[in-house]
Amino acid sequence: MSDLIYPTVDLFLYALKSSLNTTDAETEKNKAAFLAQLPSDTQFNDFDIETEYLEITHPTQINFISHNKTLEGYYYAVRLNDTYGLQIDCSINNQTESQPAKCFKILKTEIEQKLNKELVTIGQTWLLSGWLPEKSSHSHEDVAKNCYYALFKDTYWQPEKGTFLDGKVFEIWRSENTNYSLEKATNALNSHEHHVIIAIYANRESAEQAAEFYKDWMGLFCYRSKISWAYWQSRLIKQSLLNHYKQIEANRKITNQSNSRQEKQNITTSRKILNNIDNILQQYTIDLLNLSFQKQIIEINLSNYQLRLALIKEKAGQNNQLDFLEKFSGIANKKYLSQITKDIENMQLGLQLLEDTINSTRSRIEVEKSERERNFQELVAVAGAGIATVSLLQSPAKDFCSKESMKDIFPKIPYFCDYPFSSSLMVGIIVGFMVWWLRKRVR
């Protein structure tokens, strides 16, 4: 079925140049991975400056060579602050004859073959476009639907709709990232965002005018990708926080169970548990800060997204209906930011509970340590009193029990004179017991 003239596919993809705590080596690695997307002889000029929008190749548009002579296209690379953006454009090299919707599959395949599989992206958007023949009997939506299913057969058609430059625009979006767990995530980036926009224009003039908006789309889709990426990051961080909390709770239960059985843990074991809790709490605190950082990323990029969308609307004119693009702003504000704010509040309460757990464990250890030291002091005092008594009695006993100085009292206690050491030891034990009893009464 021939439905569309000059069908074109544009892939906008984004990769981080640097992020929080990125080393110089990691930044260079990210740069090299991005450069690998472009032809090897590309002149790359990425100046070390902070900028909202910087074209980083010369020439700015680099034509790519296809083995299929019916195709044409180009690369367009930019840097938006800490993020690299790349547009790969591919179209049928024929602006007079209408083409079947299935040709979009050829264009998408051509683009995918030129992608560097090792480049880890934070988001991407597919933009499909073309214009209808003058006497087309098909509706814009039917054509757009056929184009969409030519590329994504395993997904559903539930688009948001609008108008743009006398054409009809359809947006299909879903996020699979929120269903990913920390264990299933192969990397910390947003590679599962499904975002497709299909623009069906009324004529060639409208399509050519729309091409002037590519730079605007580059910025808008970048902010959108970073918002989605930051929200997915926040979900992974939240799961990490919950895992840390569970680990600390498990350690706390060990100490509580010992107390409920009136068992005294070894000081070394208690300190090991405390150190373990301290280490986990440190990671918990770092994750909590990272969660707040993701919230700031969303806030900054949401503001930029809204500003860029306002500029696009102003540039396009009042006859355009792009309100459907504002729905993402509402989702980011009411769902993403609200959810992260609530998570931060809950996790801060969890942090207080964890700190209480550490303080309780530390106090318990100090009490056990003090008790053991006091018991040792008791032992030293009692033993000292007994030993001193034995030492004091043993020598006089020998003198009193000798034949020369035998006293009347000692002959009455023959055991004492026969076994002076044992007798002295017995008296020492009695004295030690009395000392222990008196100290206990006084305490």
GROMACS .gro file of C-alpha atoms in nm:
model
  443
    1MET     CA    1   0.000   0.000   0.000
    2SER     CA    2   0.159   0.331  -0.114
    3ASP     CA    3   0.066   0.594   0.139
    4LEU     CA    4   0.352   0.834   0.211
    5ILE     CA    5   0.599   1.049   0.021
    6TYR     CA    6   0.961   1.082   0.139
    7PRO     CA    7   0.933   0.861   0.447
    8THR     CA    8   1.201   0.953   0.698
    9VAL     CA    9   1.318   0.803   1.026
   10ASP     CA   10   1.518   1.006   1.277
   11LEU     CA   11   1.665   0.845   1.586
   12PHE     CA   12   1.754   1.082   1.867
   13LEU     CA   13   1.970   0.908   2.126
   14TYR     CA   14   2.149   1.039   2.434
   15ALA     CA   15   2.449   0.925   2.637
   16LEU     CA   16   2.610   1.077   2.944
   17LYS     CA   17   2.948   1.239   2.904
   18SER     CA   18   2.992   1.268   3.279
   19SER     CA   19   2.782   1.221   3.588
   20LEU     CA   20   2.813   1.236   3.966
   21ASN     CA   21   3.156   1.110   4.081
   22THR     CA   22   3.267   1.030   3.725
   23THR     CA   23   3.646   1.012   3.697
   24ASP     CA   24   3.845   1.164   3.411
   25ALA     CA   25   3.914   0.814   3.280
   26GLU     CA   26   3.543   0.729   3.278
   27THR     CA   27   3.463   1.057   3.103
   28GLU     CA   28   3.717   0.978   2.832
   29LYS     CA   29   3.571   0.629   2.798
   30ASN     CA   30   3.222   0.774   2.752
   31LYS     CA   31   3.359   1.014   2.492
   32ALA     CA   32   3.530   0.732   2.301
   33ALA     CA   33   3.211   0.521   2.303
   34PHE     CA   34   3.014   0.812   2.161
   35LEU     CA   35   3.276   0.887   1.895
   36ALA     CA   36   3.254   0.524   1.783
   37GLN     CA   37   2.900   0.600   1.659
   38LEU     CA   38   3.042   0.837   1.397
   39PRO     CA   39   3.262   0.772   1.091
   40SER     CA   40   3.628   0.720   1.182
   41ASP     CA   41   3.744   1.034   0.998
   42THR     CA   42   3.504   1.265   1.185
   43GLN     CA   43   3.653   1.593   1.308
   44PHE     CA   44   3.546   1.609   1.670
   45ASN     CA   45   3.555   1.941   1.857
   46ASP     CA   46   3.426   1.903   2.212
   47PHE     CA   47   3.559   2.206   2.396
   48ASP     CA   48   3.589   2.179   2.773
   49ILE     CA   49   3.324   2.441   2.845
   50GLU     CA   50   2.982   2.434   3.007
   51THR     CA   51   2.719   2.501   2.742
   52GLU     CA   52   2.351   2.441   2.681
   53TYR     CA   53   2.399   2.340   2.317
   54LEU     CA   54   2.725   2.277   2.130
   55GLU     CA   55   2.766   2.128   1.783
   56ILE     CA   56   3.073   1.908   1.820
   57THR     CA   57   3.157   1.787   1.466
   58HIS     CA   58   3.281   1.950   1.150
   59PRO     CA   59   3.083   1.961   0.933
   60THR     CA   60   2.783   1.968   1.165
   61GLN     CA   61   2.595   1.720   0.945
   62ILE     CA   62   2.790   1.416   0.831
   63ASN     CA   63   2.641   1.213   0.547
   64PHE     CA   64   2.656   0.838   0.590
   65ILE     CA   65   2.712   0.593   0.310
   66SER     CA   66   2.461   0.315   0.258
   67HIS     CA   67   2.497   0.005   0.043
   68ASN     CA   68   2.134   0.063  -0.050
   69LYS     CA   69   2.147   0.340  -0.309
   70THR     CA   70   1.780   0.423  -0.257
   71LEU     CA   71   1.859   0.555   0.093
   72GLU     CA   72   2.020   0.874   0.215
   73GLY     CA   73   2.092   1.012   0.558
   74TYR     CA   74   2.327   1.189   0.795
   75TYR     CA   75   2.462   1.212   1.150
   76TYR     CA   76   2.422   1.520   1.367
   77ALA     CA   77   2.605   1.527   1.701
   78VAL     CA   78   2.582   1.782   1.982
   79ARG     CA   79   2.661   1.818   2.352
   80LEU     CA   80   2.402   1.950   2.592
   81ASN     CA   81   2.593   2.025   2.915
   82ASP     CA   82   2.690   1.681   3.051
   83THR     CA   83   2.508   1.481   2.781
   84TYR     CA   84   2.591   1.382   2.426
   85GLY     CA   85   2.307   1.390   2.176
   86LEU     CA   86   2.307   1.220   1.837
   87GLN     CA   87   2.052   1.240   1.557
   88ILE     CA   88   2.073   0.972   1.288
   89ASP     CA   89   1.851   1.057   0.992
   90CYS     CA   90   1.764   0.809   0.718
   91SER     CA   91   1.509   0.850   0.435
   92ILE     CA   92   1.406   0.715   0.098
   93ASN     CA   93   1.589   0.915  -0.168
   94ASN     CA   94   1.275   0.997  -0.360
   95GLN     CA   95   1.062   1.303  -0.298
   96THR     CA   96   0.809   1.253  -0.578
   97GLU     CA   97   0.670   0.900  -0.551
   98SER     CA   98   0.472   0.765  -0.259
   99GLN     CA   99   0.614   0.471  -0.066
  100PRO     CA  100   0.454   0.185   0.129
  101ALA     CA  101   0.448   0.202   0.507
  102LYS     CA  102   0.663  -0.109   0.530
  103CYS     CA  103   0.961   0.088   0.396
  104PHE     CA  104   1.000   0.234   0.745
  105LYS     CA  105   1.132  -0.105   0.855
  106ILE     CA  106   1.413  -0.072   0.599
  107LEU     CA  107   1.501   0.273   0.731
  108LYS     CA  108   1.500   0.159   1.094
  109THR     CA  109   1.717  -0.143   1.011
  110GLU     CA  110   1.966   0.080   0.830
  111ILE     CA  111   1.996   0.304   1.136
  112GLU     CA  112   2.031   0.015   1.379
  113GLN     CA  113   2.313  -0.132   1.174
  114LYS     CA  114   2.509   0.188   1.223
  115LEU     CA  115   2.470   0.192   1.601
  116ASN     CA  116   2.762   0.110   1.827
  117LYS     CA  117   2.622  -0.168   2.045
  118GLU     CA  118   2.857  -0.074   2.330
  119LEU     CA  119   2.722   0.278   2.367
  120VAL     CA  120   2.507   0.291   2.679
  121THR     CA  121   2.228   0.544   2.637
  122ILE     CA  122   2.007   0.720   2.888
  123GLY     CA  123   1.718   0.746   2.644
  124GLN     CA  124   1.613   0.761   2.282
  125THR     CA  125   1.325   0.880   2.064
  126TRP     CA  126   1.217   0.758   1.721
  127LEU     CA  127   1.070   1.027   1.496
  128LEU     CA  128   0.888   0.902   1.182
  129SER     CA  129   0.772   1.153   0.922
  130GLY     CA  130   0.657   1.203   0.564
  131TRP     CA  131   0.376   1.372   0.372
  132LEU     CA  132   0.062   1.243   0.207
  133PRO     CA  133   0.006   1.236  -0.169
  134GLU     CA  134  -0.236   1.501  -0.293
  135LYS     CA  135  -0.521   1.259  -0.359
  136SER     CA  136  -0.467   1.020  -0.071
  137SER     CA  137  -0.785   0.851   0.048
  138HIS     CA  138  -0.635   0.741   0.380
  139SER     CA  139  -0.663   0.930   0.705
  140HIS     CA  140  -0.354   1.062   0.881
  141GLU     CA  141  -0.408   0.826   1.172
  142ASP     CA  142  -0.447   0.517   0.954
  143VAL     CA  143  -0.122   0.597   0.776
  144ALA     CA  144   0.055   0.668   1.106
  145LYS     CA  145  -0.075   0.341   1.251
  146ASN     CA  146   0.052   0.142   0.952
  147CYS     CA  147   0.392   0.312   0.981
  148TYR     CA  148   0.409   0.234   1.353
  149TYR     CA  149   0.322  -0.133   1.317
  150ALA     CA  150   0.580  -0.165   1.040
  151LEU     CA  151   0.843  -0.104   1.311
  152PHE     CA  152   0.687  -0.215   1.640
  153LYS     CA  153   0.453  -0.508   1.585
  154ASP     CA  154   0.458  -0.630   1.945
  155THR     CA  155   0.326  -0.307   2.096
  156TYR     CA  156  -0.015  -0.142   2.114
  157TRP     CA  157  -0.147   0.165   1.936
  158GLN     CA  158  -0.275   0.411   2.195
  159PRO     CA  159  -0.130   0.744   2.085
  160GLU     CA  160  -0.156   1.098   2.214
  161LYS     CA  161  -0.262   1.326   1.928
  162GLY     CA  162  -0.188   1.680   1.815
  163THR     CA  163  -0.132   1.902   1.512
  164PHE     CA  164   0.194   2.051   1.389
  165LEU     CA  165   0.255   2.267   1.080
  166ASP     CA  166  -0.068   2.160   0.907
  167GLY     CA  167   0.010   1.796   0.983
  168LYS     CA  168  -0.103   1.543   1.239
  169VAL     CA  169   0.130   1.426   1.515
  170PHE     CA  170   0.100   1.106   1.720
  171GLU     CA  171   0.303   1.012   2.027
  172ILE     CA  172   0.336   0.660   2.169
  173TRP     CA  173   0.521   0.621   2.495
  174ARG     CA  174   0.567   0.369   2.766
  175SER     CA  175   0.837   0.298   3.022
  176GLU     CA  176   0.947  -0.054   3.105
  177ASN     CA  177   1.209   0.059   3.357
  178THR     CA  178   0.979   0.073   3.657
  179ASN     CA  179   0.935  -0.304   3.629
  180TYR     CA  180   1.309  -0.367   3.650
  181SER     CA  181   1.466  -0.470   3.977
  182LEU     CA  182   1.813  -0.392   4.101
  183GLU     CA  183   1.922  -0.751   4.038
  184LYS     CA  184   1.790  -0.755   3.678
  185ALA     CA  185   1.942  -0.422   3.581
  186THR     CA  186   2.255  -0.482   3.375
  187ASN     CA  187   2.358  -0.119   3.407
  188ALA     CA  188   2.240   0.193   3.579
  189LEU     CA  189   2.112   0.361   3.265
  190ASN     CA  190   1.779   0.405   3.096
  191SER     CA  191   1.791   0.175   2.792
  192HIS     CA  192   1.430   0.053   2.796
  193GLU     CA  193   1.238   0.373   2.725
  194HIS     CA  194   0.993   0.336   2.434
  195HIS     CA  195   0.915   0.676   2.285
  196VAL     CA  196   0.793   0.721   1.928
  197ILE     CA  197   0.657   1.029   1.749
  198ILE     CA  198   0.496   1.007   1.405
  199ALA     CA  199   0.437   1.325   1.204
  200ILE     CA  200   0.221   1.302   0.890
  201TYR     CA  201   0.235   1.632   0.699
  202ALA     CA  202  -0.008   1.763   0.442
  203ASN     CA  203   0.253   1.856   0.181
  204ARG     CA  204   0.621   1.897   0.107
  205GLU     CA  205   0.632   2.258   0.224
  206SER     CA  206   0.514   2.162   0.571
  207ALA     CA  207   0.770   1.879   0.592
  208GLU     CA  208   1.054   2.111   0.490
  209GLN     CA  209   0.943   2.367   0.748
  210ALA     CA  210   0.934   2.093   1.011
  211ALA     CA  211   1.299   2.008   0.938
  212GLU     CA  212   1.390   2.346   1.088
  213PHE     CA  213   1.272   2.218   1.427
  214TYR     CA  214   1.522   1.929   1.454
  215LYS     CA  215   1.747   2.126   1.690
  216ASP     CA  216   1.448   2.203   1.910
  217TRP     CA  217   1.350   1.836   1.919
  218MET     CA  218   1.709   1.747   2.005
  219GLY     CA  219   1.692   1.959   2.320
  220LEU     CA  220   1.335   1.866   2.415
  221PHE     CA  221   1.393   1.492   2.385
  222CYS     CA  222   1.717   1.523   2.579
  223TYR     CA  223   1.545   1.682   2.878
  224ARG     CA  224   1.272   1.423   2.854
  225SER     CA  225   1.521   1.135   2.850
  226LYS     CA  226   1.710   1.272   3.150
  227ILE     CA  227   1.387   1.304   3.349
  228SER     CA  228   1.290   0.943   3.275
  229TRP     CA  229   1.644   0.826   3.342
  230ALA     CA  230   1.662   1.007   3.676
  231TYR     CA  231   1.329   0.860   3.785
  232TRP     CA  232   1.445   0.508   3.699
  233GLN     CA  233   1.767   0.574   3.888
  234SER     CA  234   1.558   0.678   4.188
  235ARG     CA  235   1.369   0.345   4.175
  236LEU     CA  236   1.697   0.152   4.182
  237ILE     CA  237   1.828   0.369   4.466
  238LYS     CA  238   1.509   0.317   4.664
  239GLN     CA  239   1.542  -0.060   4.628
  240SER     CA  240   1.904  -0.035   4.742
  241LEU     CA  241   1.792   0.165   5.047
  242LEU     CA  242   1.532  -0.097   5.134
  243ASN     CA  243   1.794  -0.370   5.104
  244HIS     CA  244   2.027  -0.180   5.339
  245TYR     CA  245   1.745  -0.132   5.586
  246LYS     CA  246   1.663  -0.504   5.582
  247GLN     CA  247   2.027  -0.591   5.648
  248ILE     CA  248   2.042  -0.360   5.949
  249GLU     CA  249   1.713  -0.499   6.078
  250ALA     CA  250   1.855  -0.851   6.049
  251ASN     CA  251   2.158  -0.751   6.260
  252ARG     CA  252   1.934  -0.578   6.513
  253LYS     CA  253   1.719  -0.889   6.551
  254ILE     CA  254   2.026  -1.097   6.632
  255THR     CA  255   2.108  -0.874   6.928
  256ASN     CA  256   1.746  -0.854   7.039
  257GLN     CA  257   1.705  -1.233   7.033
  258SER     CA  258   2.012  -1.271   7.250
  259ASN     CA  259   1.868  -1.022   7.499
  260SER     CA  260   1.529  -1.195   7.504
  261ARG     CA  261   1.704  -1.522   7.594
  262GLN     CA  262   1.906  -1.329   7.854
  263GLU     CA  263   2.224  -1.426   7.676
  264LYS     CA  264   2.530  -1.209   7.684
  265GLN     CA  265   2.704  -1.178   7.352
  266ASN     CA  266   3.078  -1.184   7.326
  267ILE     CA  267   3.213  -0.829   7.311
  268THR     CA  268   3.399  -0.910   6.989
  269THR     CA  269   3.078  -1.041   6.828
  270SER     CA  270   2.884  -0.734   6.940
  271ARG     CA  271   3.147  -0.500   6.802
  272LYS     CA  272   3.148  -0.694   6.473
  273ILE     CA  273   2.771  -0.647   6.447
  274LEU     CA  274   2.806  -0.278   6.529
  275ASN     CA  275   3.076  -0.227   6.264
  276ASN     CA  276   2.859  -0.408   6.011
  277ILE     CA  277   2.564  -0.181   6.091
  278ASP     CA  278   2.791   0.125   6.069
  279ASN     CA  279   2.912   0.025   5.721
  280ILE     CA  280   2.560  -0.040   5.596
  281LEU     CA  281   2.440   0.289   5.745
  282GLN     CA  282   2.714   0.473   5.559
  283GLN     CA  283   2.592   0.325   5.230
  284TYR     CA  284   2.234   0.405   5.330
  285THR     CA  285   2.328   0.770   5.386
  286ILE     CA  286   2.505   0.789   5.048
  287ASP     CA  287   2.202   0.639   4.872
  288LEU     CA  288   1.975   0.886   5.047
  289LEU     CA  289   2.187   1.175   4.917
  290ASN     CA  290   2.179   1.023   4.568
  291LEU     CA  291   1.801   1.002   4.587
  292SER     CA  292   1.786   1.375   4.659
  293PHE     CA  293   2.028   1.430   4.371
  294GLN     CA  294   1.795   1.249   4.129
  295LYS     CA  295   1.512   1.472   4.245
  296GLN     CA  296   1.721   1.778   4.160
  297ILE     CA  297   1.799   1.635   3.815
  298ILE     CA  298   1.427   1.596   3.745
  299GLU     CA  299   1.348   1.946   3.871
  300ILE     CA  300   1.617   2.110   3.655
  301ASN     CA  301   1.535   1.915   3.339
  302LEU     CA  302   1.161   1.954   3.388
  303SER     CA  303   1.208   2.331   3.395
  304ASN     CA  304   1.422   2.311   3.080
  305TYR     CA  305   1.167   2.083   2.911
  306GLN     CA  306   0.884   2.328   2.978
  307LEU     CA  307   1.089   2.623   2.853
  308ARG     CA  308   1.191   2.440   2.536
  309LEU     CA  309   0.834   2.330   2.467
  310ALA     CA  310   0.713   2.688   2.509
  311LEU     CA  311   0.974   2.804   2.255
  312ILE     CA  312   0.865   2.535   2.007
  313LYS     CA  313   0.502   2.639   2.043
  314GLU     CA  314   0.592   3.004   1.990
  315LYS     CA  315   0.805   2.919   1.688
  316ALA     CA  316   0.537   2.696   1.534
  317GLY     CA  317   0.254   2.946   1.580
  318GLN     CA  318  -0.088   2.942   1.742
  319ASN     CA  319  -0.250   2.707   1.492
  320ASN     CA  320  -0.051   2.412   1.628
  321GLN     CA  321  -0.175   2.179   1.901
  322LEU     CA  322   0.120   2.038   2.095
  323ASP     CA  323  -0.050   2.016   2.433
  324PHE     CA  324  -0.004   1.638   2.435
  325LEU     CA  325   0.367   1.699   2.495
  326GLU     CA  326   0.276   1.878   2.817
  327LYS     CA  327   0.128   1.560   2.962
  328PHE     CA  328   0.478   1.433   3.025
  329SER     CA  329   0.542   1.746   3.233
  330GLY     CA  330   0.238   1.663   3.443
  331ILE     CA  331   0.355   1.305   3.493
  332ALA     CA  332   0.704   1.421   3.590
  333ASN     CA  333   0.566   1.675   3.835
  334LYS     CA  334   0.274   1.488   3.991
  335LYS     CA  335   0.413   1.134   3.983
  336TYR     CA  336   0.793   1.138   3.961
  337LEU     CA  337   0.870   1.432   4.189
  338SER     CA  338   0.590   1.350   4.433
  339GLN     CA  339   0.701   0.988   4.460
  340ILE     CA  340   1.067   1.075   4.515
  341THR     CA  341   0.977   1.342   4.772
  342LYS     CA  342   0.770   1.087   4.964
  343ASP     CA  343   1.047   0.830   4.938
  344ILE     CA  344   1.301   1.077   5.077
  345GLU     CA  345   1.075   1.156   5.372
  346ASN     CA  346   1.019   0.786   5.448
  347MET     CA  347   1.385   0.698   5.410
  348GLN     CA  348   1.487   0.984   5.639
  349LEU     CA  349   1.257   0.839   5.905
  350GLY     CA  350   1.424   0.506   5.840
  351LEU     CA  351   1.762   0.674   5.889
  352GLN     CA  352   1.654   0.799   6.233
  353LEU     CA  353   1.542   0.448   6.330
  354LEU     CA  354   1.870   0.305   6.210
  355GLU     CA  355   2.068   0.562   6.407
  356ASP     CA  356   1.863   0.472   6.716
  357THR     CA  357   1.947   0.107   6.652
  358ILE     CA  358   2.317   0.187   6.638
  359ASN     CA  359   2.302   0.399   6.953
  360SER     CA  360   2.114   0.122   7.134
  361THR     CA  361   2.363  -0.141   7.020
  362ARG     CA  362   2.656   0.081   7.116
  363SER     CA  363   2.506   0.147   7.461
  364ARG     CA  364   2.449  -0.225   7.511
  365ILE     CA  365   2.811  -0.296   7.427
  366GLU     CA  366   2.929  -0.029   7.671
  367VAL     CA  367   2.707  -0.173   7.945
  368GLU     CA  368   2.842  -0.522   7.882
  369LYS     CA  369   3.195  -0.388   7.878
  370SER     CA  370   3.145  -0.196   8.205
  371GLU     CA  371   2.986  -0.498   8.370
  372ARG     CA  372   3.274  -0.722   8.268
  373GLU     CA  373   3.526  -0.470   8.392
  374ARG     CA  374   3.340  -0.442   8.723
  375ASN     CA  375   3.328  -0.820   8.756
  376PHE     CA  376   3.699  -0.833   8.688
  377GLN     CA  377   3.761  -0.569   8.954
  378GLU     CA  378   3.551  -0.772   9.196
  379LEU     CA  379   3.756  -1.079   9.118
  380VAL     CA  380   4.080  -0.886   9.170
  381ALA     CA  381   3.957  -0.743   9.503
  382VAL     CA  382   3.835  -1.078   9.635
  383ALA     CA  383   4.139  -1.267   9.514
  384GLY     CA  384   4.367  -0.997   9.650
  385ALA     CA  385   4.204  -1.013   9.993
  386GLY     CA  386   4.232  -1.393   9.998
  387ILE     CA  387   4.594  -1.397   9.885
  388ALA     CA  388   4.687  -1.125  10.132
  389THR     CA  389   4.523  -1.323  10.414
  390VAL     CA  390   4.708  -1.642  10.318
  391SER     CA  391   5.036  -1.452  10.302
  392LEU     CA  392   4.979  -1.289  10.641
  393LEU     CA  393   4.876  -1.611  10.819
  394GLN     CA  394   5.121  -1.859  10.674
  395SER     CA  395   5.438  -1.722  10.834
  396PRO     CA  396   5.293  -1.648  11.183
  397ALA     CA  397   5.125  -1.988  11.184
  398LYS     CA  398   5.459  -2.159  11.143
  399ASP     CA  399   5.602  -1.957  11.430
  400PHE     CA  400   5.310  -2.024  11.664
  401CYS     CA  401   5.304  -2.394  11.583
  402SER     CA  402   5.676  -2.443  11.641
  403LYS     CA  403   5.777  -2.630  11.954
  404GLU     CA  404   5.964  -2.333  12.093
  405SER     CA  405   5.669  -2.093  12.073
  406MET     CA  406   5.367  -2.322  12.093
  407LYS     CA  407   5.073  -2.132  12.238
  408ASP     CA  408   4.781  -2.275  12.418
  409ILE     CA  409   4.537  -2.192  12.138
  410PHE     CA  410   4.717  -2.378  11.860
  411PRO     CA  411   4.752  -2.712  12.034
  412LYS     CA  412   4.374  -2.703  12.052
  413ILE     CA  413   4.367  -2.686  11.670
  414PRO     CA  414   4.600  -2.961  11.561
  415TYR     CA  415   4.483  -2.940  11.196
  416PHE     CA  416   4.598  -2.580  11.180
  417CYS     CA  417   4.949  -2.670  11.293
  418ASP     CA  418   4.969  -2.989  11.088
  419TYR     CA  419   4.855  -2.819  10.766
  420PRO     CA  420   4.939  -2.450  10.800
  421PHE     CA  421   4.914  -2.368  10.425
  422SER     CA  422   4.577  -2.536  10.377
  423SER     CA  423   4.447  -2.372  10.691
  424SER     CA  424   4.569  -2.032  10.579
  425LEU     CA  425   4.413  -2.090  10.235
  426MET     CA  426   4.081  -2.177  10.397
  427VAL     CA  427   4.089  -1.862  10.606
  428GLY     CA  428   4.182  -1.664  10.291
  429ILE     CA  429   3.880  -1.804  10.110
  430ILE     CA  430   3.655  -1.710  10.400
  431VAL     CA  431   3.800  -1.360  10.407
  432GLY     CA  432   3.760  -1.328  10.028
  433PHE     CA  433   3.396  -1.433  10.056
  434MET     CA  434   3.338  -1.178  10.330
  435VAL     CA  435   3.497  -0.906  10.118
  436TRP     CA  436   3.277  -1.002   9.820
  437TRP     CA  437   2.964  -1.003  10.041
  438LEU     CA  438   3.045  -0.667  10.196
  439ARG     CA  439   3.115  -0.507   9.854
  440LYS     CA  440   2.792  -0.642   9.719
  441ARG     CA  441   2.597  -0.503  10.017
  442VAL     CA  442   2.759  -0.165   9.983
  443ARG     CA  443   2.694  -0.156   9.603
   0.00000   0.00000   0.00000
